[in-house]
PDB file of N, CA and C in Angstrom:
ATOM      1  N   MET A 261      77.292  98.086 103.870  1.00 75.00           N
ATOM      2  CA  MET A 261      77.633  99.503 103.791  1.00 75.00           C
ATOM      3  C   MET A 261      76.381 100.271 103.372  1.00 75.00           C
ATOM      4  N   ARG A 262      76.142 101.371 104.083  1.00 80.00           N
ATOM      5  CA  ARG A 262      74.995 102.218 103.773  1.00 80.00           C
ATOM      6  C   ARG A 262      75.437 103.428 102.957  1.00 80.00           C
ATOM      7  N   THR A 263      74.504 103.994 102.217  1.00 84.00           N
ATOM      8  CA  THR A 263      74.709 105.258 101.518  1.00 84.00           C
ATOM      9  C   THR A 263      73.594 106.211 101.948  1.00 84.00           C
ATOM     10  N   PHE A 264      73.742 107.485 101.643  1.00 82.00           N
ATOM     11  CA  PHE A 264      72.721 108.461 102.015  1.00 82.00           C
ATOM     12  C   PHE A 264      72.802 109.651 101.071  1.00 82.00           C
ATOM     13  N   LYS A 265      71.783 110.502 101.129  1.00 86.00           N
ATOM     14  CA  LYS A 265      71.757 111.686 100.280  1.00 86.00           C
ATOM     15  C   LYS A 265      72.105 112.959 101.057  1.00 86.00           C
ATOM     16  N   ASN A 266      71.374 113.238 102.151  1.00 90.00           N
ATOM     17  CA  ASN A 266      71.586 114.489 102.893  1.00 90.00           C
ATOM     18  C   ASN A 266      71.927 114.314 104.366  1.00 90.00           C
ATOM     19  N   MET A 267      71.477 113.217 104.990  1.00 90.00           N
ATOM     20  CA  MET A 267      71.714 113.042 106.422  1.00 90.00           C
ATOM     21  C   MET A 267      71.779 111.556 106.756  1.00 90.00           C
ATOM     22  N   ALA A 268      72.682 111.225 107.705  1.00 88.00           N
ATOM     23  CA  ALA A 268      72.812 109.840 108.158  1.00 88.00           C
ATOM     24  C   ALA A 268      73.275 109.843 109.607  1.00 88.00           C
ATOM     25  N   PHE A 269      73.057 108.712 110.277  1.00 84.00           N
ATOM     26  CA  PHE A 269      73.498 108.527 111.651  1.00 84.00           C
ATOM     27  C   PHE A 269      74.334 107.264 111.744  1.00 84.00           C
ATOM     28  N   GLN A 270      75.385 107.324 112.555  1.00 78.00           N
ATOM     29  CA  GLN A 270      76.189 106.144 112.862  1.00 78.00           C
ATOM     30  C   GLN A 270      76.431 106.181 114.370  1.00 78.00           C
ATOM     31  N   GLY A 271      75.650 105.387 115.093  1.00 75.00           N
ATOM     32  CA  GLY A 271      75.749 105.411 116.548  1.00 75.00           C
ATOM     33  C   GLY A 271      75.408 106.790 117.073  1.00 75.00           C
ATOM     34  N   ASP A 272      76.338 107.408 117.792  1.00 77.00           N
ATOM     35  CA  ASP A 272      76.097 108.728 118.382  1.00 77.00           C
ATOM     36  C   ASP A 272      76.515 109.875 117.473  1.00 77.00           C
ATOM     37  N   LEU A 273      76.805 109.595 116.198  1.00 82.00           N
ATOM     38  CA  LEU A 273      77.188 110.628 115.238  1.00 82.00           C
ATOM     39  C   LEU A 273      76.047 110.958 114.287  1.00 82.00           C
ATOM     40  N   CYS A 274      75.835 112.243 114.048  1.00 87.00           N
ATOM     41  CA  CYS A 274      74.903 112.710 113.028  1.00 87.00           C
ATOM     42  C   CYS A 274      75.745 113.357 111.928  1.00 87.00           C
ATOM     43  N   LEU A 275      75.563 112.907 110.715  1.00 90.00           N
ATOM     44  CA  LEU A 275      76.310 113.402 109.557  1.00 90.00           C
ATOM     45  C   LEU A 275      75.310 114.069 108.626  1.00 90.00           C
ATOM     46  N   ARG A 276      75.540 115.350 108.284  1.00 94.00           N
ATOM     47  CA  ARG A 276      74.627 116.021 107.361  1.00 94.00           C
ATOM     48  C   ARG A 276      75.390 116.873 106.369  1.00 94.00           C
ATOM     49  N   ARG A 277      74.861 116.926 105.167  1.00 96.00           N
ATOM     50  CA  ARG A 277      75.475 117.705 104.092  1.00 96.00           C
ATOM     51  C   ARG A 277      75.258 119.191 104.364  1.00 96.00           C
ATOM     52  N   ILE A 278      76.311 119.998 104.158  1.00 96.00           N
ATOM     53  CA  ILE A 278      76.230 121.450 104.317  1.00 96.00           C
ATOM     54  C   ILE A 278      76.856 122.117 103.095  1.00 96.00           C
ATOM     55  N   GLU A 279      76.681 123.418 102.981  1.00 95.00           N
ATOM     56  CA  GLU A 279      77.212 124.164 101.836  1.00 95.00           C
ATOM     57  C   GLU A 279      78.701 124.489 101.984  1.00 95.00           C
ATOM     58  N   THR A 280      79.081 125.040 103.150  1.00 95.00           N
ATOM     59  CA  THR A 280      80.473 125.458 103.347  1.00 95.00           C
ATOM     60  C   THR A 280      80.935 125.161 104.774  1.00 95.00           C
ATOM     61  N   ILE A 281      82.234 125.084 104.929  1.00 95.00           N
ATOM     62  CA  ILE A 281      82.837 124.899 106.250  1.00 95.00           C
ATOM     63  C   ILE A 281      83.010 126.284 106.872  1.00 95.00           C
ATOM     64  N   PRO A 282      82.608 126.476 108.128  1.00 93.00           N
ATOM     65  CA  PRO A 282      82.733 127.788 108.763  1.00 93.00           C
ATOM     66  C   PRO A 282      84.180 128.287 108.762  1.00 93.00           C
ATOM     67  N   MET A 283      84.325 129.594 108.629  1.00 93.00           N
ATOM     68  CA  MET A 283      85.653 130.212 108.565  1.00 93.00           C
ATOM     69  C   MET A 283      86.468 129.966 109.839  1.00 93.00           C
ATOM     70  N   ALA A 284      85.819 129.869 111.000  1.00 93.00           N
ATOM     71  CA  ALA A 284      86.524 129.697 112.267  1.00 93.00           C
ATOM     72  C   ALA A 284      87.040 128.269 112.475  1.00 93.00           C
ATOM     73  N   ALA A 285      86.592 127.332 111.664  1.00 94.00           N
ATOM     74  CA  ALA A 285      86.998 125.934 111.846  1.00 94.00           C
ATOM     75  C   ALA A 285      88.506 125.778 111.648  1.00 94.00           C
ATOM     76  N   GLN A 286      89.100 124.861 112.407  1.00 93.00           N
ATOM     77  CA  GLN A 286      90.548 124.638 112.369  1.00 93.00           C
ATOM     78  C   GLN A 286      90.852 123.254 111.804  1.00 93.00           C
ATOM     79  N   ARG A 287      91.835 123.207 110.922  1.00 90.00           N
ATOM     80  CA  ARG A 287      92.230 121.956 110.269  1.00 90.00           C
ATOM     81  C   ARG A 287      92.753 120.952 111.296  1.00 90.00           C
ATOM     82  N   VAL A 288      92.449 119.670 111.103  1.00 85.00           N
ATOM     83  CA  VAL A 288      92.832 118.599 112.021  1.00 85.00           C
ATOM     84  C   VAL A 288      93.883 117.708 111.369  1.00 85.00           C
ATOM     85  N   ASP A 289      94.893 117.330 112.152  1.00 79.00           N
ATOM     86  CA  ASP A 289      95.945 116.440 111.665  1.00 79.00           C
ATOM     87  C   ASP A 289      95.501 114.984 111.755  1.00 79.00           C
ATOM     88  N   LEU A 290      96.191 114.133 111.021  1.00 74.00           N
ATOM     89  CA  LEU A 290      95.916 112.698 111.027  1.00 74.00           C
ATOM     90  C   LEU A 290      96.380 112.043 112.328  1.00 74.00           C
ATOM     91  N   VAL A 291      95.716 110.953 112.708  1.00 70.00           N
ATOM     92  CA  VAL A 291      96.117 110.121 113.839  1.00 70.00           C
ATOM     93  C   VAL A 291      96.284 108.709 113.295  1.00 70.00           C
ATOM     94  N   ASP A 292      97.504 108.191 113.317  1.00 70.00           N
ATOM     95  CA  ASP A 292      97.792 106.848 112.796  1.00 70.00           C
ATOM     96  C   ASP A 292      97.313 106.657 111.365  1.00 70.00           C
ATOM     97  N   GLY A 293      97.507 107.671 110.527  1.00 71.00           N
ATOM     98  CA  GLY A 293      97.179 107.557 109.106  1.00 71.00           C
ATOM     99  C   GLY A 293      95.713 107.694 108.759  1.00 71.00           C
ATOM    100  N   ARG A 294      94.882 108.134 109.705  1.00 74.00           N
ATOM    101  CA  ARG A 294      93.456 108.322 109.444  1.00 74.00           C
ATOM    102  C   ARG A 294      92.952 109.480 110.299  1.00 74.00           C
ATOM    103  N   HIS A 295      91.760 109.944 110.001  1.00 77.00           N
ATOM    104  CA  HIS A 295      91.121 110.986 110.796  1.00 77.00           C
ATOM    105  C   HIS A 295      90.154 110.329 111.772  1.00 77.00           C
ATOM    106  N   VAL A 296      90.285 110.653 113.042  1.00 77.00           N
ATOM    107  CA  VAL A 296      89.339 110.186 114.052  1.00 77.00           C
ATOM    108  C   VAL A 296      88.308 111.293 114.229  1.00 77.00           C
ATOM    109  N   VAL A 297      87.082 111.049 113.776  1.00 73.00           N
ATOM    110  CA  VAL A 297      86.039 112.079 113.872  1.00 73.00           C
ATOM    111  C   VAL A 297      85.308 112.029 115.195  1.00 73.00           C
ATOM    112  N   ALA A 298      85.339 110.881 115.876  1.00 67.00           N
ATOM    113  CA  ALA A 298      84.723 110.764 117.200  1.00 67.00           C
ATOM    114  C   ALA A 298      85.519 109.758 118.011  1.00 67.00           C
ATOM    115  N   HIS A 299      86.160 110.240 119.068  1.00 61.00           N
ATOM    116  CA  HIS A 299      86.938 109.376 119.956  1.00 61.00           C
ATOM    117  C   HIS A 299      86.009 108.618 120.892  1.00 61.00           C
ATOM    118  N   SER A 300      86.417 107.429 121.246  1.00 60.00           N
ATOM    119  CA  SER A 300      85.696 106.628 122.215  1.00 60.00           C
ATOM    120  C   SER A 300      86.634 106.327 123.367  1.00 60.00           C
ATOM    121  N   GLU A 301      86.107 106.365 124.566  1.00 59.00           N
ATOM    122  CA  GLU A 301      86.916 106.067 125.739  1.00 59.00           C
ATOM    123  C   GLU A 301      87.423 104.635 125.717  1.00 59.00           C
ATOM    124  N   THR A 302      86.728 103.766 125.005  1.00 58.00           N
ATOM    125  CA  THR A 302      87.105 102.352 124.934  1.00 58.00           C
ATOM    126  C   THR A 302      87.898 102.011 123.677  1.00 58.00           C
ATOM    127  N   GLY A 303      88.242 103.022 122.865  1.00 56.00           N
ATOM    128  CA  GLY A 303      89.041 102.784 121.662  1.00 56.00           C
ATOM    129  C   GLY A 303      88.241 102.419 120.437  1.00 56.00           C
ATOM    130  N   HIS A 304      86.925 102.505 120.511  1.00 63.00           N
ATOM    131  CA  HIS A 304      86.065 102.177 119.372  1.00 63.00           C
ATOM    132  C   HIS A 304      85.736 103.455 118.596  1.00 63.00           C
ATOM    133  N   HIS A 305      86.733 104.017 117.949  1.00 73.00           N
ATOM    134  CA  HIS A 305      86.601 105.307 117.283  1.00 73.00           C
ATOM    135  C   HIS A 305      85.804 105.211 115.981  1.00 73.00           C
ATOM    136  N   HIS A 306      85.261 106.359 115.579  1.00 74.00           N
ATOM    137  CA  HIS A 306      84.651 106.524 114.268  1.00 74.00           C
ATOM    138  C   HIS A 306      85.714 107.234 113.419  1.00 74.00           C
ATOM    139  N   THR A 307      86.089 106.644 112.284  1.00 77.00           N
ATOM    140  CA  THR A 307      87.186 107.211 111.493  1.00 77.00           C
ATOM    141  C   THR A 307      86.818 107.338 110.020  1.00 77.00           C
ATOM    142  N   ILE A 308      87.566 108.211 109.341  1.00 82.00           N
ATOM    143  CA  ILE A 308      87.494 108.350 107.890  1.00 82.00           C
ATOM    144  C   ILE A 308      88.915 108.320 107.350  1.00 82.00           C
ATOM    145  N   PRO A 309      89.084 108.043 106.054  1.00 73.00           N
ATOM    146  CA  PRO A 309      90.431 107.924 105.484  1.00 73.00           C
ATOM    147  C   PRO A 309      91.199 109.249 105.463  1.00 73.00           C
ATOM    148  N   SER A 310      92.487 109.127 105.235  1.00 74.00           N
ATOM    149  CA  SER A 310      93.387 110.279 105.271  1.00 74.00           C
ATOM    150  C   SER A 310      93.185 111.263 104.124  1.00 74.00           C
ATOM    151  N   ASP A 311      92.578 110.845 103.017  1.00 82.00           N
ATOM    152  CA  ASP A 311      92.437 111.762 101.877  1.00 82.00           C
ATOM    153  C   ASP A 311      91.242 112.710 102.021  1.00 82.00           C
ATOM    154  N   VAL A 312      90.513 112.623 103.120  1.00 87.00           N
ATOM    155  CA  VAL A 312      89.403 113.529 103.413  1.00 87.00           C
ATOM    156  C   VAL A 312      89.947 114.687 104.245  1.00 87.00           C
ATOM    157  N   GLU A 313      89.489 115.911 103.962  1.00 90.00           N
ATOM    158  CA  GLU A 313      89.901 117.072 104.749  1.00 90.00           C
ATOM    159  C   GLU A 313      88.981 117.191 105.961  1.00 90.00           C
ATOM    160  N   LEU A 314      89.566 117.368 107.149  1.00 89.00           N
ATOM    161  CA  LEU A 314      88.787 117.424 108.385  1.00 89.00           C
ATOM    162  C   LEU A 314      89.124 118.687 109.159  1.00 89.00           C
ATOM    163  N   TRP A 315      88.086 119.349 109.703  1.00 92.00           N
ATOM    164  CA  TRP A 315      88.224 120.533 110.550  1.00 92.00           C
ATOM    165  C   TRP A 315      87.405 120.333 111.813  1.00 92.00           C
ATOM    166  N   ARG A 316      87.767 121.044 112.870  1.00 89.00           N
ATOM    167  CA  ARG A 316      87.000 121.045 114.120  1.00 89.00           C
ATOM    168  C   ARG A 316      86.531 122.467 114.410  1.00 89.00           C
ATOM    169  N   ASP A 317      85.397 122.550 115.077  1.00 88.00           N
ATOM    170  CA  ASP A 317      84.874 123.820 115.540  1.00 88.00           C
ATOM    171  C   ASP A 317      85.620 124.156 116.831  1.00 88.00           C
ATOM    172  N   PRO A 318      86.400 125.246 116.890  1.00 88.00           N
ATOM    173  CA  PRO A 318      87.181 125.539 118.093  1.00 88.00           C
ATOM    174  C   PRO A 318      86.320 125.841 119.322  1.00 88.00           C
ATOM    175  N   GLY A 319      85.068 126.207 119.128  1.00 85.00           N
ATOM    176  CA  GLY A 319      84.207 126.530 120.260  1.00 85.00           C
ATOM    177  C   GLY A 319      83.313 125.380 120.708  1.00 85.00           C
ATOM    178  N   ASP A 320      83.358 124.246 119.989  1.00 82.00           N
ATOM    179  CA  ASP A 320      82.468 123.134 120.316  1.00 82.00           C
ATOM    180  C   ASP A 320      83.138 121.826 119.915  1.00 82.00           C
ATOM    181  N   ASP A 321      83.651 121.073 120.894  1.00 77.00           N
ATOM    182  CA  ASP A 321      84.368 119.833 120.579  1.00 77.00           C
ATOM    183  C   ASP A 321      83.433 118.706 120.144  1.00 77.00           C
ATOM    184  N   MET A 322      82.132 118.986 120.068  1.00 82.00           N
ATOM    185  CA  MET A 322      81.156 117.986 119.636  1.00 82.00           C
ATOM    186  C   MET A 322      80.866 118.092 118.133  1.00 82.00           C
ATOM    187  N   VAL A 323      81.516 119.035 117.453  1.00 89.00           N
ATOM    188  CA  VAL A 323      81.233 119.282 116.039  1.00 89.00           C
ATOM    189  C   VAL A 323      82.531 119.267 115.233  1.00 89.00           C
ATOM    190  N   CYS A 324      82.492 118.606 114.078  1.00 89.00           N
ATOM    191  CA  CYS A 324      83.600 118.701 113.128  1.00 89.00           C
ATOM    192  C   CYS A 324      83.012 118.772 111.725  1.00 89.00           C
ATOM    193  N   PHE A 325      83.859 119.098 110.785  1.00 94.00           N
ATOM    194  CA  PHE A 325      83.434 119.272 109.395  1.00 94.00           C
ATOM    195  C   PHE A 325      84.380 118.501 108.503  1.00 94.00           C
ATOM    196  N   LEU A 326      83.870 118.011 107.379  1.00 91.00           N
ATOM    197  CA  LEU A 326      84.751 117.324 106.449  1.00 91.00           C
ATOM    198  C   LEU A 326      84.366 117.630 105.023  1.00 91.00           C
ATOM    199  N   ARG A 327      85.359 117.510 104.161  1.00 93.00           N
ATOM    200  CA  ARG A 327      85.157 117.689 102.725  1.00 93.00           C
ATOM    201  C   ARG A 327      85.757 116.484 102.019  1.00 93.00           C
ATOM    202  N   CYS A 328      84.954 115.856 101.189  1.00 92.00           N
ATOM    203  CA  CYS A 328      85.380 114.688 100.414  1.00 92.00           C
ATOM    204  C   CYS A 328      85.418 115.067  98.943  1.00 92.00           C
ATOM    205  N   GLU A 329      86.537 114.833  98.284  1.00 93.00           N
ATOM    206  CA  GLU A 329      86.634 115.038  96.844  1.00 93.00           C
ATOM    207  C   GLU A 329      86.183 113.788  96.094  1.00 93.00           C
ATOM    208  N   SER A 330      86.300 112.643  96.753  1.00 91.00           N
ATOM    209  CA  SER A 330      85.868 111.366  96.175  1.00 91.00           C
ATOM    210  C   SER A 330      85.178 110.576  97.288  1.00 91.00           C
ATOM    211  N   PRO A 331      84.450 109.518  96.954  1.00 91.00           N
ATOM    212  CA  PRO A 331      83.752 108.756  97.997  1.00 91.00           C
ATOM    213  C   PRO A 331      84.702 108.278  99.099  1.00 91.00           C
ATOM    214  N   ALA A 332      84.211 108.321 100.338  1.00 89.00           N
ATOM    215  CA  ALA A 332      85.000 107.906 101.504  1.00 89.00           C
ATOM    216  C   ALA A 332      84.110 107.060 102.406  1.00 89.00           C
ATOM    217  N   LEU A 333      84.740 106.265 103.249  1.00 87.00           N
ATOM    218  CA  LEU A 333      84.015 105.357 104.128  1.00 87.00           C
ATOM    219  C   LEU A 333      84.161 105.793 105.587  1.00 87.00           C
ATOM    220  N   LEU A 334      83.039 106.071 106.253  1.00 85.00           N
ATOM    221  CA  LEU A 334      83.021 106.355 107.684  1.00 85.00           C
ATOM    222  C   LEU A 334      82.864 105.010 108.389  1.00 85.00           C
ATOM    223  N   GLU A 335      83.870 104.640 109.198  1.00 82.00           N
ATOM    224  CA  GLU A 335      83.871 103.334 109.834  1.00 82.00           C
ATOM    225  C   GLU A 335      83.843 103.449 111.352  1.00 82.00           C
ATOM    226  N   HIS A 336      83.274 102.441 111.983  1.00 77.00           N
ATOM    227  CA  HIS A 336      83.239 102.335 113.438  1.00 77.00           C
ATOM    228  C   HIS A 336      84.102 101.141 113.811  1.00 77.00           C
ATOM    229  N   HIS A 337      85.128 101.363 114.617  1.00 71.00           N
ATOM    230  CA  HIS A 337      86.101 100.313 114.935  1.00 71.00           C
ATOM    231  C   HIS A 337      85.777  99.643 116.261  1.00 71.00           C
ATOM    232  N   ARG A 338      85.129  98.501 116.148  1.00 62.00           N
ATOM    233  CA  ARG A 338      84.823  97.689 117.312  1.00 62.00           C
ATOM    234  C   ARG A 338      84.656  96.254 116.808  1.00 62.00           C
ATOM    235  N   GLY A 339      85.131  95.316 117.544  1.00 56.00           N
ATOM    236  CA  GLY A 339      85.109  93.922 117.118  1.00 56.00           C
ATOM    237  C   GLY A 339      83.753  93.250 117.234  1.00 56.00           C
ATOM    238  N   TYR A 340      82.804  93.875 117.913  1.00 56.00           N
ATOM    239  CA  TYR A 340      81.471  93.302 118.102  1.00 56.00           C
ATOM    240  C   TYR A 340      80.452  94.435 118.076  1.00 56.00           C
ATOM    241  N   ASP A 341      79.208  94.121 117.792  1.00 55.00           N
ATOM    242  CA  ASP A 341      78.133  95.108 117.796  1.00 55.00           C
ATOM    243  C   ASP A 341      78.550  96.403 117.103  1.00 55.00           C
ATOM    244  N   GLN A 342      79.176  96.259 115.967  1.00 61.00           N
ATOM    245  CA  GLN A 342      79.737  97.395 115.229  1.00 61.00           C
ATOM    246  C   GLN A 342      78.665  98.069 114.389  1.00 61.00           C
ATOM    247  N   HIS A 343      78.705  99.407 114.317  1.00 71.00           N
ATOM    248  CA  HIS A 343      77.787 100.134 113.445  1.00 71.00           C
ATOM    249  C   HIS A 343      78.216  99.925 112.001  1.00 71.00           C
ATOM    250  N   GLU A 344      77.239  99.822 111.119  1.00 76.00           N
ATOM    251  CA  GLU A 344      77.524  99.618 109.706  1.00 76.00           C
ATOM    252  C   GLU A 344      78.287 100.820 109.136  1.00 76.00           C
ATOM    253  N   ALA A 345      79.244 100.548 108.252  1.00 83.00           N
ATOM    254  CA  ALA A 345      80.002 101.613 107.605  1.00 83.00           C
ATOM    255  C   ALA A 345      79.067 102.436 106.717  1.00 83.00           C
ATOM    256  N   ILE A 346      79.389 103.719 106.563  1.00 87.00           N
ATOM    257  CA  ILE A 346      78.593 104.623 105.729  1.00 87.00           C
ATOM    258  C   ILE A 346      79.468 105.156 104.608  1.00 87.00           C
ATOM    259  N   GLN A 347      79.005 105.014 103.374  1.00 90.00           N
ATOM    260  CA  GLN A 347      79.691 105.567 102.205  1.00 90.00           C
ATOM    261  C   GLN A 347      79.327 107.046 102.098  1.00 90.00           C
ATOM    262  N   ILE A 348      80.326 107.921 102.173  1.00 91.00           N
ATOM    263  CA  ILE A 348      80.120 109.367 102.077  1.00 91.00           C
ATOM    264  C   ILE A 348      80.492 109.797 100.665  1.00 91.00           C
ATOM    265  N   GLY A 349      79.561 110.428  99.979  1.00 93.00           N
ATOM    266  CA  GLY A 349      79.821 110.901  98.623  1.00 93.00           C
ATOM    267  C   GLY A 349      80.607 112.197  98.619  1.00 93.00           C
ATOM    268  N   PRO A 350      81.118 112.605  97.464  1.00 94.00           N
ATOM    269  CA  PRO A 350      81.833 113.879  97.379  1.00 94.00           C
ATOM    270  C   PRO A 350      80.946 115.017  97.876  1.00 94.00           C
ATOM    271  N   GLY A 351      81.538 115.931  98.653  1.00 95.00           N
ATOM    272  CA  GLY A 351      80.787 117.056  99.183  1.00 95.00           C
ATOM    273  C   GLY A 351      81.339 117.543 100.507  1.00 95.00           C
ATOM    274  N   THR A 352      80.597 118.440 101.156  1.00 96.00           N
ATOM    275  CA  THR A 352      80.978 119.041 102.427  1.00 96.00           C
ATOM    276  C   THR A 352      79.936 118.658 103.473  1.00 96.00           C
ATOM    277  N   TYR A 353      80.410 118.294 104.681  1.00 94.00           N
ATOM    278  CA  TYR A 353      79.530 117.740 105.699  1.00 94.00           C
ATOM    279  C   TYR A 353      79.860 118.279 107.086  1.00 94.00           C
ATOM    280  N   GLU A 354      78.839 118.269 107.948  1.00 94.00           N
ATOM    281  CA  GLU A 354      79.006 118.521 109.374  1.00 94.00           C
ATOM    282  C   GLU A 354      78.783 117.195 110.091  1.00 94.00           C
ATOM    283  N   LEU A 355      79.657 116.874 111.049  1.00 90.00           N
ATOM    284  CA  LEU A 355      79.479 115.699 111.906  1.00 90.00           C
ATOM    285  C   LEU A 355      79.284 116.212 113.324  1.00 90.00           C
ATOM    286  N   ARG A 356      78.215 115.785 113.942  1.00 87.00           N
ATOM    287  CA  ARG A 356      77.867 116.269 115.276  1.00 87.00           C
ATOM    288  C   ARG A 356      77.631 115.084 116.196  1.00 87.00           C
ATOM    289  N   ARG A 357      78.290 115.099 117.367  1.00 81.00           N
ATOM    290  CA  ARG A 357      78.039 114.079 118.390  1.00 81.00           C
ATOM    291  C   ARG A 357      76.708 114.401 119.057  1.00 81.00           C
ATOM    292  N   GLN A 358      75.917 113.391 119.316  1.00 72.00           N
ATOM    293  CA  GLN A 358      74.643 113.604 119.978  1.00 72.00           C
ATOM    294  C   GLN A 358      74.859 113.919 121.456  1.00 72.00           C
ATOM    295  N   ARG A 359      73.922 114.692 122.026  1.00 66.00           N
ATOM    296  CA  ARG A 359      73.970 115.087 123.431  1.00 66.00           C
ATOM    297  C   ARG A 359      72.690 114.646 124.110  1.00 66.00           C
ATOM    298  N   GLU A 360      72.749 114.528 125.423  1.00 65.00           N
ATOM    299  CA  GLU A 360      71.552 114.222 126.189  1.00 65.00           C
ATOM    300  C   GLU A 360      71.589 115.020 127.479  1.00 65.00           C
ATOM    301  N   TYR A 361      70.404 115.302 127.997  1.00 66.00           N
ATOM    302  CA  TYR A 361      70.325 116.071 129.237  1.00 66.00           C
ATOM    303  C   TYR A 361      70.195 115.123 130.418  1.00 66.00           C
ATOM    304  N   THR A 362      70.957 115.399 131.468  1.00 72.00           N
ATOM    305  CA  THR A 362      70.882 114.648 132.721  1.00 72.00           C
ATOM    306  C   THR A 362      70.663 115.664 133.843  1.00 72.00           C
ATOM    307  N   PRO A 363      70.333 115.228 135.031  1.00 79.00           N
ATOM    308  CA  PRO A 363      70.191 116.175 136.149  1.00 79.00           C
ATOM    309  C   PRO A 363      71.461 117.003 136.393  1.00 79.00           C
ATOM    310  N   GLU A 364      72.606 116.467 136.037  1.00 81.00           N
ATOM    311  CA  GLU A 364      73.873 117.191 136.215  1.00 81.00           C
ATOM    312  C   GLU A 364      74.122 118.186 135.090  1.00 81.00           C
ATOM    313  N   GLY A 365      73.350 118.122 134.012  1.00 69.00           N
ATOM    314  CA  GLY A 365      73.527 119.013 132.866  1.00 69.00           C
ATOM    315  C   GLY A 365      73.699 118.221 131.577  1.00 69.00           C
ATOM    316  N   TRP A 366      74.031 118.914 130.501  1.00 64.00           N
ATOM    317  CA  TRP A 366      74.213 118.262 129.200  1.00 64.00           C
ATOM    318  C   TRP A 366      75.470 117.434 129.185  1.00 64.00           C
ATOM    319  N   ARG A 367      75.397 116.277 128.504  1.00 58.00           N
ATOM    320  CA  ARG A 367      76.572 115.446 128.331  1.00 58.00           C
ATOM    321  C   ARG A 367      76.515 114.769 126.970  1.00 58.00           C
ATOM    322  N   ARG A 368      77.655 114.316 126.519  1.00 60.00           N
ATOM    323  CA  ARG A 368      77.768 113.615 125.235  1.00 60.00           C
ATOM    324  C   ARG A 368      77.153 112.225 125.373  1.00 60.00           C
ATOM    325  N   VAL A 369      76.401 111.806 124.370  1.00 60.00           N
ATOM    326  CA  VAL A 369      75.888 110.440 124.334  1.00 60.00           C
ATOM    327  C   VAL A 369      77.072 109.528 124.098  1.00 60.00           C
ATOM    328  N   GLU A 370      77.190 108.479 124.883  1.00 60.00           N
ATOM    329  CA  GLU A 370      78.307 107.551 124.720  1.00 60.00           C
ATOM    330  C   GLU A 370      77.816 106.288 124.060  1.00 60.00           C
ATOM    331  N   ASP A 371      78.487 105.957 122.984  1.00 50.00           N
ATOM    332  CA  ASP A 371      78.098 104.852 122.125  1.00 50.00           C
ATOM    333  C   ASP A 371      78.774 103.581 122.567  1.00 50.00           C
TER     334      ASP A 371
END
């Protein structure tokens, strides 16, 4: 398990500490008792526990925000070649999916 101070990466996710969650962000409901912060087409989601507050940016599905009152674990669910879990300390964070440019235009990096 890794820890960090201000910024960390887990596969195609960038996690960085921020001051506040934007006012336009919308609260996200739980999926199977946990928050899925990044969906994978193959079911290898990046998740955090249910006691963390999660919001999404309504104008950008590549960005979400979270607030932790106590330490939480960001996990990657895959049976092989799994990214190491990251311990998130109390605070407010932005999670951003990485993007890449192709001849067809911008697309999400797929992990």
